[in-house]
Amino acid sequence: MLPNLQHMSDNGNIMHLDGALPIQYLPKPPKRPRTSFTSEQLQIMQTHFIQDKNPDAQTLQRLADMTGLSRRVIQVWFQNCRARQKRNPLHDSIPPLDRYQTSWI
Amino acid sequence: MLPNLQHMSDNGNIMHLDGALPIQYLPKPPKRPRTSFTSEQLQIMQTHFIQDKNPDAQTLQRLADMTGLSRRVIQVWFQNCRARQKRNPLHDSIPPLDRYQTSWI
DNA sequence: GCCTAATGAGTAGTAATCAC
DNA sequence: GTGATTACTACTCATTAGGC
């Protein structure tokens, strides 16, 4: 985390030009946003994933419109879902046990 | 990554007006637009390509009207398609339209 | 602590452009 | 026109970081 902070402090420290800008205040905490899907959105994506694991651009857009999510988010979900399935070939159909929301197909 | 950053310094950017204007205020990357064809448009172009690899101007225009694309885009596609076929004499027909799509249309 | 959404490096295919 | 090159889009794979 905070790689920017890191290497900023260990260089020559030539940062006294006009400054009085102490290092401690510097970097912005970027905070990566993370979307969490509703069960409805998951339903739509999962259902589609079964019939097409690699949707093309316009299908992606269609799914985006259906779910209200951005095309990029949908795309990333499909990427992760493919990777997930590849890593874990066991459950490619229905999860065996019914623990509450295993969010997996 | 960071392709935008890359070519940002060597394009227009008439930034030498008054010196000491560091590059860090990256103005704007022009971003070359790239059309992506629908399978229908590809179908039309590919079908025609088989019977005529060098369509003349008015044939190009006719294809443009059929597909809704510009004449220039059609022309470039035929140029690239000839080059592609020359480079790769194996599959002389039908470049893949979507990488993992098993069945198209 | 796990699960996983998001990011980044590396790669590929190709539309668009450049040089000729 | 061609051939070479550029730059945009999308993918995989590995990794990082957010939230129950």
PDB file of C-alpha atoms in Angstrom, chain B residues 4 8 20 26 76:
ATOM      1  CA  ASN B   4      -1.151   7.895 -23.348  1.00  0.00           C
ATOM      2  CA  MET B   8       1.893  12.788 -25.192  1.00  0.00           C
ATOM      3  CA  ALA B  20       9.850  26.421 -17.788  1.00  0.00           C
ATOM      4  CA  LEU B  26      -0.309  16.947 -19.520  1.00  0.00           C
ATOM      5  CA  VAL B  76      -8.896   0.630 -44.968  1.00  0.00           C
TER       6      VAL B  76
END
